[in-house]
Amino acid sequence: MKPYEKIGWVDHVVDVATEEVIQEGTPVSQTNMNHMDDGIFENREAVILHEGLIAANQQEIKVLKDATLNNMVNNVFLKNFDSVEAVLIISGVFDPVARKIYV
């Protein structure tokens, strides 16, 4: 994702007495509004992606922490599946609420 470049909005300032334009304001245009709209959208998409990555990392940390606290450090493995339909569980049980397979 490319970095967002600020527009740097400035007010349109006119001298009330002389009606002289002291400062040209940034135009409120389709280009400028779409620039902001695209930036907001791209940042929201990045937040959604990072929320998922953070949640996955939190799950892995919990599994590793629990294994360490229970002295099961030699039996720890992590595997994420899109669904369990493609997984044949021969021994163990799948908990759909916790989204975990216990073996």
PDB file of C-alpha atoms in Angstrom:
ATOM      1  CA  MET A   1       0.000   0.000   0.000  1.00  0.00           C
ATOM      2  CA  LYS A   2       1.354   3.378  -0.944  1.00  0.00           C
ATOM      3  CA  PRO A   3       1.604   6.006   1.787  1.00  0.00           C
ATOM      4  CA  TYR A   4      -1.241   8.483   2.025  1.00  0.00           C
ATOM      5  CA  GLU A   5      -0.255  11.980   0.958  1.00  0.00           C
ATOM      6  CA  LYS A   6      -2.073  14.760   2.769  1.00  0.00           C
ATOM      7  CA  ILE A   7      -3.718  17.414   0.621  1.00  0.00           C
ATOM      8  CA  GLY A   8      -2.986  20.261   3.030  1.00  0.00           C
ATOM      9  CA  TRP A   9      -6.349  22.013   3.011  1.00  0.00           C
ATOM     10  CA  VAL A  10      -6.335  25.795   3.356  1.00  0.00           C
ATOM     11  CA  ASP A  11      -9.223  28.209   3.805  1.00  0.00           C
ATOM     12  CA  HIS A  12     -10.317  30.599   1.088  1.00  0.00           C
ATOM     13  CA  VAL A  13      -9.780  34.046   2.635  1.00  0.00           C
ATOM     14  CA  VAL A  14     -11.269  37.247   1.231  1.00  0.00           C
ATOM     15  CA  ASP A  15     -10.874  40.750   2.651  1.00  0.00           C
ATOM     16  CA  VAL A  16     -14.415  41.804   3.544  1.00  0.00           C
ATOM     17  CA  ALA A  17     -13.845  45.501   2.845  1.00  0.00           C
ATOM     18  CA  THR A  18     -12.011  45.265  -0.484  1.00  0.00           C
ATOM     19  CA  GLU A  19     -13.204  41.816  -1.578  1.00  0.00           C
ATOM     20  CA  GLU A  20      -9.566  41.084  -2.409  1.00  0.00           C
ATOM     21  CA  VAL A  21      -8.628  37.402  -2.265  1.00  0.00           C
ATOM     22  CA  ILE A  22      -5.946  37.116   0.390  1.00  0.00           C
ATOM     23  CA  GLN A  23      -5.535  33.361   0.110  1.00  0.00           C
ATOM     24  CA  GLU A  24      -6.821  30.916  -2.497  1.00  0.00           C
ATOM     25  CA  GLY A  25      -8.473  28.002  -0.734  1.00  0.00           C
ATOM     26  CA  THR A  26      -8.046  24.356  -1.597  1.00  0.00           C
ATOM     27  CA  PRO A  27     -10.826  23.470  -4.018  1.00  0.00           C
ATOM     28  CA  VAL A  28     -13.462  21.019  -2.845  1.00  0.00           C
ATOM     29  CA  SER A  29     -13.415  18.915  -5.972  1.00  0.00           C
ATOM     30  CA  GLN A  30     -14.178  15.384  -7.086  1.00  0.00           C
ATOM     31  CA  THR A  31     -10.435  14.702  -7.293  1.00  0.00           C
ATOM     32  CA  ASN A  32      -9.740  15.901  -3.752  1.00  0.00           C
ATOM     33  CA  MET A  33     -12.785  14.184  -2.247  1.00  0.00           C
ATOM     34  CA  ASN A  34     -12.015  10.883  -4.025  1.00  0.00           C
ATOM     35  CA  HIS A  35      -8.421  11.141  -2.801  1.00  0.00           C
ATOM     36  CA  MET A  36      -9.709  11.272   0.796  1.00  0.00           C
ATOM     37  CA  ASP A  37     -12.307   8.577   0.120  1.00  0.00           C
ATOM     38  CA  ASP A  38      -9.671   6.217  -1.324  1.00  0.00           C
ATOM     39  CA  GLY A  39      -7.319   6.887   1.588  1.00  0.00           C
ATOM     40  CA  ILE A  40     -10.017   6.126   4.154  1.00  0.00           C
ATOM     41  CA  PHE A  41     -11.008   2.935   2.313  1.00  0.00           C
ATOM     42  CA  GLU A  42      -7.425   1.669   1.985  1.00  0.00           C
ATOM     43  CA  ASN A  43      -6.726   2.342   5.654  1.00  0.00           C
ATOM     44  CA  ARG A  44      -9.888   0.503   6.724  1.00  0.00           C
ATOM     45  CA  GLU A  45      -8.891  -2.504   4.596  1.00  0.00           C
ATOM     46  CA  ALA A  46      -5.453  -2.488   6.267  1.00  0.00           C
ATOM     47  CA  VAL A  47      -7.081  -2.364   9.712  1.00  0.00           C
ATOM     48  CA  ILE A  48      -9.263  -5.379   8.878  1.00  0.00           C
ATOM     49  CA  LEU A  49      -6.201  -7.323   7.676  1.00  0.00           C
ATOM     50  CA  HIS A  50      -4.164  -6.417  10.756  1.00  0.00           C
ATOM     51  CA  GLU A  51      -7.005  -7.284  13.127  1.00  0.00           C
ATOM     52  CA  GLY A  52      -7.010 -10.813  11.673  1.00  0.00           C
ATOM     53  CA  LEU A  53      -3.237 -11.125  11.935  1.00  0.00           C
ATOM     54  CA  ILE A  54      -3.267  -9.888  15.536  1.00  0.00           C
ATOM     55  CA  ALA A  55      -6.027 -12.357  16.474  1.00  0.00           C
ATOM     56  CA  ALA A  56      -4.076 -15.239  14.918  1.00  0.00           C
ATOM     57  CA  ASN A  57      -0.928 -14.219  16.790  1.00  0.00           C
ATOM     58  CA  GLN A  58      -2.862 -13.950  20.049  1.00  0.00           C
ATOM     59  CA  GLN A  59      -4.131 -17.513  19.557  1.00  0.00           C
ATOM     60  CA  GLU A  60      -0.629 -18.815  18.898  1.00  0.00           C
ATOM     61  CA  ILE A  61       0.772 -17.030  21.948  1.00  0.00           C
ATOM     62  CA  LYS A  62      -1.988 -18.500  24.132  1.00  0.00           C
ATOM     63  CA  VAL A  63      -1.307 -22.024  22.857  1.00  0.00           C
ATOM     64  CA  LEU A  64       2.429 -21.661  23.460  1.00  0.00           C
ATOM     65  CA  LYS A  65       1.903 -20.077  26.886  1.00  0.00           C
ATOM     66  CA  ASP A  66      -0.552 -22.801  27.948  1.00  0.00           C
ATOM     67  CA  ALA A  67       1.816 -25.527  26.718  1.00  0.00           C
ATOM     68  CA  THR A  68       4.697 -23.989  28.650  1.00  0.00           C
ATOM     69  CA  LEU A  69       2.654 -23.620  31.841  1.00  0.00           C
ATOM     70  CA  ASN A  70       1.506 -27.266  31.549  1.00  0.00           C
ATOM     71  CA  ASN A  71       5.035 -28.500  30.785  1.00  0.00           C
ATOM     72  CA  MET A  72       3.962 -29.849  27.376  1.00  0.00           C
ATOM     73  CA  VAL A  73       6.621 -28.017  25.373  1.00  0.00           C
ATOM     74  CA  ASN A  74       7.579 -31.072  23.275  1.00  0.00           C
ATOM     75  CA  ASN A  75       4.054 -31.663  21.944  1.00  0.00           C
ATOM     76  CA  VAL A  76       3.145 -28.194  20.692  1.00  0.00           C
ATOM     77  CA  PHE A  77       2.163 -27.661  17.086  1.00  0.00           C
ATOM     78  CA  LEU A  78      -0.053 -25.149  15.389  1.00  0.00           C
ATOM     79  CA  LYS A  79      -1.901 -25.567  12.120  1.00  0.00           C
ATOM     80  CA  ASN A  80      -4.581 -23.235  10.805  1.00  0.00           C
ATOM     81  CA  PHE A  81      -7.181 -24.601   8.401  1.00  0.00           C
ATOM     82  CA  ASP A  82      -9.737 -22.660   6.389  1.00  0.00           C
ATOM     83  CA  SER A  83     -12.295 -25.278   7.425  1.00  0.00           C
ATOM     84  CA  VAL A  84     -12.305 -28.719   9.015  1.00  0.00           C
ATOM     85  CA  GLU A  85     -14.172 -30.352   6.136  1.00  0.00           C
ATOM     86  CA  ALA A  86     -10.817 -31.189   4.538  1.00  0.00           C
ATOM     87  CA  VAL A  87      -9.457 -32.693   7.775  1.00  0.00           C
ATOM     88  CA  LEU A  88     -10.069 -36.299   8.789  1.00  0.00           C
ATOM     89  CA  ILE A  89      -9.985 -36.527  12.580  1.00  0.00           C
ATOM     90  CA  ILE A  90      -9.102 -40.111  13.513  1.00  0.00           C
ATOM     91  CA  SER A  91      -8.506 -39.470  17.189  1.00  0.00           C
ATOM     92  CA  GLY A  92      -9.774 -36.381  18.966  1.00  0.00           C
ATOM     93  CA  VAL A  93     -12.645 -33.974  18.753  1.00  0.00           C
ATOM     94  CA  PHE A  94     -13.333 -30.649  17.050  1.00  0.00           C
ATOM     95  CA  ASP A  95     -14.800 -27.831  19.156  1.00  0.00           C
ATOM     96  CA  PRO A  96     -16.568 -25.498  16.656  1.00  0.00           C
ATOM     97  CA  VAL A  97     -17.086 -22.751  19.256  1.00  0.00           C
ATOM     98  CA  ALA A  98     -13.416 -22.527  20.262  1.00  0.00           C
ATOM     99  CA  ARG A  99     -12.371 -23.505  16.719  1.00  0.00           C
ATOM    100  CA  LYS A 100      -9.903 -26.041  18.109  1.00  0.00           C
ATOM    101  CA  ILE A 101      -9.120 -29.673  17.529  1.00  0.00           C
ATOM    102  CA  TYR A 102      -8.265 -31.580  20.691  1.00  0.00           C
ATOM    103  CA  VAL A 103      -6.152 -34.701  20.155  1.00  0.00           C
TER     104      VAL A 103
END
